[in-house]
Each structure stands twice: as C-alpha cells, then as structure tokens.
CSV table of C-alpha atoms in Angstrom, one decimal:
chain,number,residue,atom,x,y,z
Q,1,MET,CA,279.4,200.9,232.4
Q,2,SER,CA,280.8,197.4,231.4
Q,3,ARG,CA,279.3,194.0,231.7
Q,4,ALA,CA,281.3,191.2,233.2
Q,5,MET,CA,280.8,187.6,234.2
Q,6,ILE,CA,282.4,186.2,237.4
Q,7,SER,CA,282.8,182.6,238.4
Q,8,LEU,CA,282.7,181.5,242.0
Q,9,GLY,CA,283.9,178.3,243.6
Q,10,SER,CA,284.5,177.0,247.1
Q,11,ASN,CA,285.3,173.6,248.7
Q,12,VAL,CA,286.1,174.9,252.2
Q,13,ASN,CA,283.0,175.7,254.3
Q,14,ARG,CA,281.3,176.0,250.9
Q,15,GLU,CA,277.8,176.3,252.4
Q,16,GLU,CA,278.8,179.5,254.0
Q,17,ASN,CA,281.5,180.9,251.8
Q,18,LEU,CA,279.7,180.8,248.4
Q,19,PRO,CA,276.7,182.8,249.7
Q,20,SER,CA,279.0,185.1,251.5
Q,21,ALA,CA,280.9,185.8,248.3
Q,22,VAL,CA,277.7,186.7,246.5
Q,23,ARG,CA,276.8,189.0,249.4
Q,24,ALA,CA,280.2,190.6,249.2
Q,25,LEU,CA,279.9,191.2,245.5
Q,26,ARG,CA,276.5,192.8,246.1
Q,27,GLN,CA,277.9,195.1,248.7
Q,28,HIS,CA,280.9,196.3,246.7
Q,29,PRO,CA,280.4,200.0,245.8
Q,30,ASP,CA,281.8,199.5,242.2
Q,31,ILE,CA,280.0,196.3,241.4
Q,32,ALA,CA,276.2,195.8,240.6
Q,33,VAL,CA,275.1,192.2,240.5
Q,34,THR,CA,272.4,191.7,237.8
Q,35,ASP,CA,272.0,187.9,237.7
Q,36,VAL,CA,273.0,184.9,239.7
Q,37,SER,CA,273.1,181.3,238.5
Q,38,CYS,CA,272.0,178.2,240.3
Q,39,ILE,CA,274.6,176.4,242.4
Q,40,PHE,CA,276.3,173.3,241.0
Q,41,GLU,CA,278.5,170.7,242.8
Q,42,SER,CA,281.5,169.4,241.0
Q,43,PRO,CA,284.5,167.2,241.9
Q,44,ALA,CA,287.8,168.9,242.6
Q,45,VAL,CA,290.3,169.0,239.8
Q,46,GLY,CA,294.0,167.9,240.2
Q,47,GLY,CA,293.8,166.1,243.5
Q,48,ASP,CA,291.9,164.1,246.1
Q,49,TYR,CA,290.2,167.2,247.5
Q,50,PRO,CA,286.6,167.9,248.7
Q,51,PRO,CA,284.0,168.7,245.9
Q,52,PHE,CA,283.3,172.3,245.0
Q,53,PHE,CA,280.2,174.4,245.0
Q,54,ASN,CA,280.2,176.6,241.8
Q,55,ALA,CA,278.1,179.5,240.5
Q,56,VAL,CA,278.4,182.3,238.1
Q,57,VAL,CA,277.2,185.9,238.5
Q,58,VAL,CA,276.8,188.7,235.9
Q,59,VAL,CA,277.7,192.2,237.0
Q,60,GLU,CA,277.9,195.7,235.8
Q,61,THR,CA,280.9,197.8,236.8
Q,62,ASP,CA,282.8,201.0,236.1
Q,63,LEU,CA,286.1,199.2,237.0
Q,64,GLU,CA,288.6,198.4,234.3
Q,65,PRO,CA,289.3,194.6,233.8
Q,66,ALA,CA,292.5,194.7,235.8
Q,67,GLU,CA,290.9,196.7,238.5
Q,68,LEU,CA,288.0,194.2,238.7
Q,69,LYS,CA,290.5,191.3,239.1
Q,70,THR,CA,292.2,193.3,241.8
Q,71,ALA,CA,288.9,193.9,243.6
Q,72,LEU,CA,288.1,190.2,243.4
Q,73,ARG,CA,291.4,189.3,245.0
Q,74,GLY,CA,290.5,191.7,247.9
Q,75,LEU,CA,287.2,190.0,248.3
Q,76,GLU,CA,288.8,186.6,248.3
Q,77,ALA,CA,291.3,187.7,251.0
Q,78,GLY,CA,288.4,189.1,253.1
Q,79,LEU,CA,286.7,185.7,252.9
Q,80,GLY,CA,289.7,183.8,254.0
Q,81,ARG,CA,291.3,182.8,250.8
Q,82,ILE,CA,295.0,181.9,251.2
Q,83,ARG,CA,296.9,181.4,247.9
Q,84,THR,CA,299.5,178.6,247.8
Q,85,GLU,CA,301.8,177.2,245.1
Q,86,ASP,CA,299.3,174.4,244.6
Q,87,LYS,CA,296.8,175.9,242.3
Q,88,ASN,CA,294.4,173.0,242.9
Q,89,ALA,CA,294.5,173.2,246.7
Q,90,PRO,CA,291.2,173.6,248.6
Q,91,ARG,CA,290.1,177.2,248.9
Q,92,ALA,CA,287.6,179.1,250.9
Q,93,ILE,CA,286.6,181.0,247.7
Q,94,ASP,CA,287.7,181.5,244.2
Q,95,LEU,CA,286.5,184.5,242.2
Q,96,ASP,CA,287.6,184.8,238.5
Q,97,VAL,CA,286.6,187.1,235.7
Q,98,VAL,CA,285.3,184.9,233.0
Q,99,LEU,CA,284.1,187.5,230.4
Q,100,PHE,CA,284.3,191.3,230.2
Q,101,ASP,CA,282.3,192.9,227.4
Q,102,ASP,CA,283.9,191.8,224.2
Q,103,LEU,CA,287.4,191.8,225.5
Q,104,ASP,CA,289.9,189.2,224.2
Q,105,ASP,CA,293.1,189.6,226.2
Q,106,GLN,CA,295.3,186.6,226.8
Q,107,LYS,CA,297.6,188.4,229.2
Q,108,LEU,CA,294.7,189.2,231.5
Q,109,GLY,CA,293.2,185.7,230.9
Q,110,ILE,CA,289.9,187.1,229.6
Q,111,PRO,CA,288.0,185.1,228.4
Q,112,ASP,CA,288.9,182.7,231.1
Q,113,PRO,CA,290.1,179.4,229.4
Q,114,ASP,CA,288.1,177.5,232.1
Q,115,LEU,CA,284.9,178.5,230.3
Q,116,SER,CA,285.8,176.3,227.4
Q,117,GLU,CA,287.5,173.5,229.4
Q,118,TYR,CA,285.2,172.9,232.4
Q,119,SER,CA,281.5,172.4,232.6
Q,120,TYR,CA,281.4,173.8,236.2
Q,121,VAL,CA,282.0,177.2,234.6
Q,122,ALA,CA,280.2,176.8,231.3
Q,123,VAL,CA,276.9,175.4,232.5
Q,124,PRO,CA,276.1,178.0,235.2
Q,125,ALA,CA,277.4,180.7,232.8
Q,126,ALA,CA,274.9,179.5,230.2
Q,127,GLU,CA,272.1,179.8,232.7
Q,128,VAL,CA,272.6,183.5,233.2
Q,129,ALA,CA,274.1,184.7,229.9
Q,130,GLY,CA,273.7,181.9,227.3
Q,131,ASP,CA,273.6,184.4,224.4
Q,132,TRP,CA,276.9,186.1,225.3
Q,133,ILE,CA,279.2,185.7,222.3
Q,134,VAL,CA,282.6,184.6,223.6
Q,135,PRO,CA,285.4,186.7,222.0
Q,136,GLY,CA,287.8,184.7,219.9
Q,137,ARG,CA,285.5,181.7,219.8
Q,138,ASN,CA,282.6,183.0,217.7
Q,139,LYS,CA,280.3,180.9,219.8
Q,140,THR,CA,277.8,181.7,222.4
Q,141,VAL,CA,278.2,180.6,226.0
Q,142,ALA,CA,275.2,178.3,225.5
Q,143,GLU,CA,276.9,176.6,222.6
Q,144,ILE,CA,280.1,176.1,224.6
Q,145,ALA,CA,278.0,174.7,227.5
Q,146,GLU,CA,276.3,172.2,225.2
Q,147,GLN,CA,279.7,170.8,224.2
Q,148,ALA,CA,280.8,170.5,227.8
Q,149,SER,CA,280.9,167.2,229.5
Q,150,THR,CA,278.5,167.3,232.5
Q,151,PRO,CA,278.1,163.7,234.0
Q,152,THR,CA,279.8,164.7,237.2
Q,153,LEU,CA,278.0,168.1,237.6
Q,154,ARG,CA,275.1,168.2,239.9
Q,155,LYS,CA,272.7,171.0,240.6
Q,156,VAL,CA,272.3,171.8,244.2
Q,157,PRO,CA,268.7,171.5,245.4
Q,158,MET,CA,266.8,174.8,246.3
Q,159,ALA,CA,269.6,176.9,244.9
Q,160,GLU,CA,267.6,177.9,241.8
Q,161,GLN,CA,264.8,179.4,243.9
Q,162,ASP,CA,266.7,181.0,246.7
Q,163,LEU,CA,270.2,182.1,245.9
Q,164,ASP,CA,269.1,185.1,243.8
Q,165,LEU,CA,267.4,186.8,246.8
Q,166,HIS,CA,268.3,185.0,249.9
Q,167,PRO,CA,271.6,183.1,249.4
Q,168,ASP,CA,271.8,181.7,253.0
Q,169,ASP,CA,268.6,179.7,252.4
Q,170,ALA,CA,270.0,177.8,249.4
Q,171,PHE,CA,271.8,175.3,251.7
Q,172,GLU,CA,269.2,174.5,254.4
Q,173,GLU,CA,269.2,170.8,253.6
Q,174,TYR,CA,273.0,170.4,253.7
Q,175,GLY,CA,273.2,169.0,257.2
Q,176,PRO,CA,274.0,171.0,260.4
Q,177,ALA,CA,275.0,174.6,260.1
Q,178,ASP,CA,278.7,175.6,260.5
Q,179,GLU,CA,279.8,176.5,263.9
Q,180,THR,CA,279.8,180.2,263.2
Q,181,PHE,CA,278.0,182.4,260.7
Q,182,ASN,CA,279.2,185.9,261.6
Q,183,PRO,CA,281.5,185.8,264.6
Q,184,ARG,CA,281.4,189.5,265.3
Q,185,PHE,CA,277.6,189.6,265.3
Q,186,GLU,CA,277.4,186.4,267.4
Q,187,ALA,CA,279.7,188.0,270.0
Q,188,LEU,CA,277.4,191.0,270.3
Q,189,VAL,CA,274.4,188.7,270.8
Q,190,ARG,CA,276.2,186.7,273.4
Q,191,GLU,CA,277.0,190.0,275.2
Q,192,GLN,CA,273.3,191.0,275.1
Q,193,LEU,CA,272.3,187.7,276.6
Q,194,GLU,CA,274.8,188.2,279.5
Q,195,ILE,CA,273.5,191.8,280.1
Q,196,LEU,CA,269.9,190.4,280.3
Q,197,GLY,CA,271.1,188.0,283.0
Q,198,GLU,CA,271.2,184.9,280.9
Q,199,ASP,CA,273.8,182.2,280.8
Q,200,PRO,CA,274.7,182.1,277.0
Q,201,ASP,CA,276.3,178.7,277.5
Q,202,ARG,CA,273.2,177.0,278.9
Q,203,GLU,CA,271.4,174.3,276.9
Q,204,GLY,CA,268.7,175.9,274.8
Q,205,ILE,CA,270.4,179.1,274.0
Q,206,GLU,CA,274.0,178.1,273.5
Q,207,ARG,CA,273.3,178.3,269.7
Q,208,THR,CA,271.1,181.4,270.0
Q,209,PRO,CA,273.9,183.9,268.9
Q,210,PHE,CA,274.4,181.8,265.7
Q,211,ARG,CA,270.7,181.6,265.0
Q,212,VAL,CA,270.2,185.4,265.6
Q,213,ALA,CA,273.1,186.3,263.4
Q,214,LYS,CA,271.8,184.1,260.6
Q,215,SER,CA,268.2,185.2,260.9
Q,216,MET,CA,269.2,188.9,260.9
Q,217,ALA,CA,271.1,188.4,257.7
Q,218,PHE,CA,267.9,187.1,256.2
Q,219,LEU,CA,265.6,189.7,257.7
Q,220,THR,CA,267.8,192.5,256.5
Q,221,GLY,CA,268.7,190.9,253.2
Q,222,GLY,CA,267.3,193.9,251.3
Q,223,TYR,CA,270.5,195.8,252.0
Q,224,THR,CA,272.4,193.5,249.7
Q,225,GLN,CA,269.9,193.9,246.9
Q,226,SER,CA,269.6,196.5,244.2
Q,227,LEU,CA,266.4,197.4,242.3
Q,228,LYS,CA,268.1,196.6,239.0
Q,229,GLU,CA,269.1,193.2,240.1
Q,230,VAL,CA,265.6,192.4,241.3
Q,231,VAL,CA,263.8,193.6,238.2
Q,232,ASN,CA,266.5,192.2,235.9
Q,233,ASN,CA,265.1,191.7,232.4
Q,234,ALA,CA,261.4,191.2,233.4
Q,235,ILE,CA,260.1,194.2,231.6
Q,236,PHE,CA,258.2,193.7,228.4
Q,237,GLU,CA,256.7,195.8,225.6
Q,238,SER,CA,252.9,195.9,225.7
Q,239,PRO,CA,250.1,198.0,224.2
Q,240,ASP,CA,247.9,197.6,227.3
Q,241,SER,CA,247.0,200.7,229.1
Q,242,GLU,CA,244.5,199.5,231.8
Q,243,MET,CA,245.4,199.3,235.4
Q,244,VAL,CA,247.5,196.4,236.6
Q,245,MET,CA,247.2,195.5,240.2
Q,246,LEU,CA,248.6,192.8,242.6
Q,247,LYS,CA,246.8,192.6,246.0
Q,248,ASP,CA,247.6,191.0,249.3
Q,249,ILE,CA,251.3,190.9,249.0
Q,250,GLU,CA,252.5,189.7,252.4
Q,251,PHE,CA,255.4,191.5,253.7
Q,252,TYR,CA,257.5,191.5,256.9
Q,253,SER,CA,259.8,194.3,258.0
Q,254,MET,CA,261.5,195.7,261.1
Q,255,CYS,CA,260.8,199.0,262.8
Q,256,GLU,CA,263.9,201.0,262.8
Q,257,HIS,CA,263.1,202.6,266.2
Q,258,HIS,CA,262.8,199.5,268.3
Q,259,MET,CA,264.0,196.7,266.0
Q,260,LEU,CA,260.6,194.9,266.4
Q,261,PRO,CA,258.7,193.5,263.5
Q,262,PHE,CA,255.8,195.0,261.6
Q,263,PHE,CA,254.0,193.0,259.0
Q,264,GLY,CA,250.9,193.1,256.8
Q,265,ARG,CA,249.8,193.3,253.2
Q,266,ALA,CA,250.7,195.5,250.3
Q,267,HIS,CA,248.5,196.4,247.3
Q,268,VAL,CA,250.4,197.7,244.3
Q,269,ALA,CA,249.0,199.0,241.0
Q,270,TYR,CA,250.2,200.8,238.0
Q,271,ILE,CA,249.0,202.0,234.6
Q,272,PRO,CA,251.4,200.9,231.8
Q,273,ASP,CA,252.7,203.3,229.2
Q,274,GLY,CA,254.0,200.8,226.6
Q,275,ARG,CA,255.7,198.5,229.1
Q,276,VAL,CA,254.7,195.9,231.7
Q,277,ILE,CA,256.7,194.1,234.4
Q,278,GLY,CA,256.6,190.5,235.4
Q,279,VAL,CA,254.0,190.1,238.0
Q,280,SER,CA,256.3,188.3,240.5
Q,281,LYS,CA,258.6,191.3,240.4
Q,282,LEU,CA,255.9,193.5,242.1
Q,283,ALA,CA,256.2,191.2,245.1
Q,284,ARG,CA,260.0,191.1,244.9
Q,285,ILE,CA,260.2,194.9,244.9
Q,286,VAL,CA,258.1,195.0,248.0
Q,287,ASP,CA,260.4,192.4,249.7
Q,288,VAL,CA,263.6,194.1,248.8
Q,289,PHE,CA,262.6,197.3,250.6
Q,290,ALA,CA,260.7,195.6,253.4
Q,291,ARG,CA,263.8,193.5,254.3
Q,292,ARG,CA,265.5,196.5,255.8
Q,293,MET,CA,265.2,198.6,259.0
Q,294,GLN,CA,262.1,200.7,258.0
Q,295,ILE,CA,259.2,202.9,258.8
Q,296,GLN,CA,256.1,202.1,256.9
Q,297,GLU,CA,255.7,205.6,255.4
Q,298,ARG,CA,259.1,205.4,253.7
Q,299,LEU,CA,258.5,201.8,252.7
Q,300,SER,CA,255.4,202.7,250.7
Q,301,ASN,CA,257.2,205.6,249.0
Q,302,GLN,CA,260.2,203.4,248.1
Q,303,VAL,CA,258.0,200.8,246.4
Q,304,ALA,CA,256.1,203.5,244.5
Q,305,ASP,CA,259.3,205.2,243.4
Q,306,ALA,CA,260.9,201.9,242.4
Q,307,LEU,CA,258.1,201.1,240.0
Q,308,MET,CA,258.2,204.6,238.5
Q,309,GLU,CA,261.9,204.3,238.0
Q,310,SER,CA,261.7,200.8,236.5
Q,311,LEU,CA,258.7,201.2,234.2
Q,312,ASP,CA,258.1,204.9,233.7
Q,313,PRO,CA,254.3,204.2,233.8
Q,314,LEU,CA,251.5,206.7,233.6
Q,315,GLY,CA,251.0,206.2,237.3
Q,316,VAL,CA,251.6,204.1,240.4
Q,317,GLY,CA,249.5,203.4,243.5
Q,318,VAL,CA,250.7,201.6,246.7
Q,319,VAL,CA,248.6,201.0,249.8
Q,320,MET,CA,250.2,199.1,252.7
Q,321,GLU,CA,248.5,198.0,255.9
Q,322,ALA,CA,250.4,196.6,258.8
Q,323,ALA,CA,250.4,195.7,262.5
Q,324,HIS,CA,253.4,197.0,264.4
Q,325,LEU,CA,254.6,195.0,267.4
Q,326,CYS,CA,256.2,198.1,268.9
Q,327,MET,CA,252.6,199.2,269.5
Q,328,LEU,CA,251.2,195.8,270.3
Q,329,MET,CA,253.9,194.3,272.6
Q,330,ARG,CA,255.1,197.5,274.3
Q,331,GLY,CA,254.2,201.2,274.6
Q,332,VAL,CA,250.5,201.8,274.2
Q,333,GLN,CA,249.8,198.1,273.7
Q,334,LYS,CA,246.8,198.6,271.4
Q,335,GLN,CA,246.2,195.1,270.2
Q,336,ASN,CA,243.8,195.8,267.4
Q,337,SER,CA,245.5,198.7,265.8
Q,338,GLU,CA,246.7,198.7,262.2
Q,339,MET,CA,248.6,201.4,260.2
Q,340,ILE,CA,247.6,202.2,256.7
Q,341,THR,CA,249.8,204.2,254.3
Q,342,SER,CA,249.4,205.1,250.7
Q,343,SER,CA,251.8,206.5,248.0
Q,344,LEU,CA,250.4,207.8,244.7
Q,345,ARG,CA,252.4,208.8,241.7
Q,346,GLY,CA,251.4,210.2,238.3
Q,347,SER,CA,247.8,209.7,237.2
Q,348,PHE,CA,247.0,208.0,240.5
Q,349,ARG,CA,247.6,211.4,242.1
Q,350,THR,CA,246.3,213.8,239.4
Q,351,ASP,CA,243.3,211.9,238.1
Q,352,ALA,CA,240.5,211.5,240.6
Q,353,ARG,CA,238.8,208.7,238.6
Q,354,THR,CA,242.0,206.6,238.5
Q,355,ARG,CA,242.6,207.2,242.2
Q,356,SER,CA,239.0,206.2,243.0
Q,357,GLU,CA,239.2,203.0,240.9
Q,358,PHE,CA,242.4,202.0,242.7
Q,359,MET,CA,241.0,202.8,246.2
Q,360,ASN,CA,237.8,201.0,245.4
Q,361,LEU,CA,239.7,197.9,244.4
Q,362,VAL,CA,241.7,198.0,247.6
Q,363,GLY,CA,239.0,199.2,249.9
Q,364,HIS,CA,237.2,195.9,250.6
Q,365,GLU,CA,240.5,194.4,251.7
Q,366,LEU,CA,241.2,196.9,254.4
Q,367,ARG,CA,240.0,196.0,257.9
C-alpha cells in the first residue's frame, strides 16, 4: 500500500464543498484517509476571484499514481467541478496529488510544484506530514513550509478541532448555511413531512429538510471514518502492564430498528502488552462506532474488537449502559429502564481476578 498526500481547495460554496470532498475521499473504496490538516483561507491566484479554503489530507491507497489522479478527477466531477481553459477560474473543488511515496515524476506532476511555490499547500502539508522528504528537493515538507511566505494565509477557526472527525462542524461560524446540503436527502424529508400532513413550506419548518439532512450527516458520521484514521499515530511503546481504564465516556447512537436515539456511558479498559494508546482515542473509538445505525450489543463488541486490533493488548473490557428512546417514547414505554452490555476479550475473559477488578471499578457507576 502506498502513501500519498492530496491537496484540496475550493472557492465556490467552499463551506460545503471542502468538507464534502473530505467525506468523498473517506468513502472511496480504494482510499483510506489517515490524517487531515486544519483549513486555511488564502486569496485566489491569477485573478480577482473569491478567496479559497485549502486543506491537505494524507491517504493510503493501492492505486497507482495515475489511477489516483484519475480517481480524484472523478470525485471532482461528482462535486460539481467544471474544468475550463482558465486554470485560475473559481472552482467547486480542486483535488491534486502533492506527493506519492518517494516518486519523482515530472510528467505526472509529482511532487506537485505548488508545494514549493505556494504556502496554501506547504503549510497545511507540514501540519500532517512535516517529516516527509520531498523527492528531488532533499528537504522535508516542514523545511519547505518554513521558507514559504504566509502573510496572507489565515487558519480557519474551529477547523483544527472539528474537521478530522466531523467536517461539517468546522464552518459553524461562517454565516448562514447554504441553501441546500444534500438535495436528495432533503427531498425525502420534505416528502415525509407531507405524508405526516404538514405543510413543508410553512414558517418554522421550511428549513427542516436542510436541518435534518445536515444533522443526519453528523449523527451517522461514523460511516465515513475508519479505525486507522481515528487511531492514527497515537500508539506508544510502554513497559506498563497494569489496567488502563477510561470511565463515563458519553455516547449517542441511533437504534437501527426505529431510528430513535439511545445514549449513555461507556467504560473501557485494557491491559497493555508493551503499547498504550492516547487516552482521547478511547473516546474517539467509542464515537466512531456509536455514530452509526446500531444495536448496543454490536456497539460494545465493535469497541472491544477495535482496541484488540489496534493495540494487541493482553485483554480488553467494555461495559456500556444506555437509555433507549424506542423503549421510553414508544412500545413498552418503561421510563426508568436502562440496558447494560459488556464485551470481554483476552485476560478480561479468561482471568477471573482481572474481570473482577474491572467490574468492581465499573460497578459503582451503574445505576
């Protein structure tokens, strides 16, 4: 599998198109996104055009360089890119291969000359892969970025925190939302409102299809995430062999039977075998599987299996407790009911003392 760097740019509906491009890359069957930079705003080059939003992603792929460039052209077309003779014309999205392993091929334009010429490529590239040695330059990406002129480059607020997991949130403070988010989804919501007897054009719900489409993209954002992308490089060598536990991880998911929420807390523990994981990644692993259509039993198993796959620890224990609105709002309507599931792997299953220690640590939290 090869490692590649891809630059993204948009100055047409940029608040929508840049996150949509990241989502499209994540959903591509032959591309695995492993890192995403912050978003930067830069002036357009070569004309009096709107400013750009720019970002860089690092991916792993089995595609050959030419095949990857072709795949990116397909994604551009799907996002509304129309190529014209004016190479500086405004565009919905621009996706370019910046680096591909140690390839130096001028015919393919790899490395992308823009990396050395423009800070809007070099600076975000340095954020995600500063130690990558640029073929033919004998310099790292970070060294090239240090030499780049950056007075007109501005980091977009909130992007650093939100684009990596929830790209749609990175632009909340950029004024009113675009008129549409996902036209097909919005049309389906509008039809639902009509079936329910509502007037989808009345004040108060005329924007409901847009809001529902956007919220569903967030609530099911786990479908566009991979375990490898979430864990990234946050695994570290460690001689520690005592239990590591993170309690009270809030999670929100949706029942796959009725599409109603269930929510609660997760308690996750593992016993290292030479390696530990960044503590925040435990919460992110819970989130990436919770933000899907789920049943709680499977969710617990997926979190446990993900930790086993990522760390190969001596054992993993997961306990999840949740209230299910499909039982509270409808059906049996048992208002005080909670569901508890557990998933045990390795020594948590085979060693009674380890299992007892884990359950005792969790036990006082259960209600």
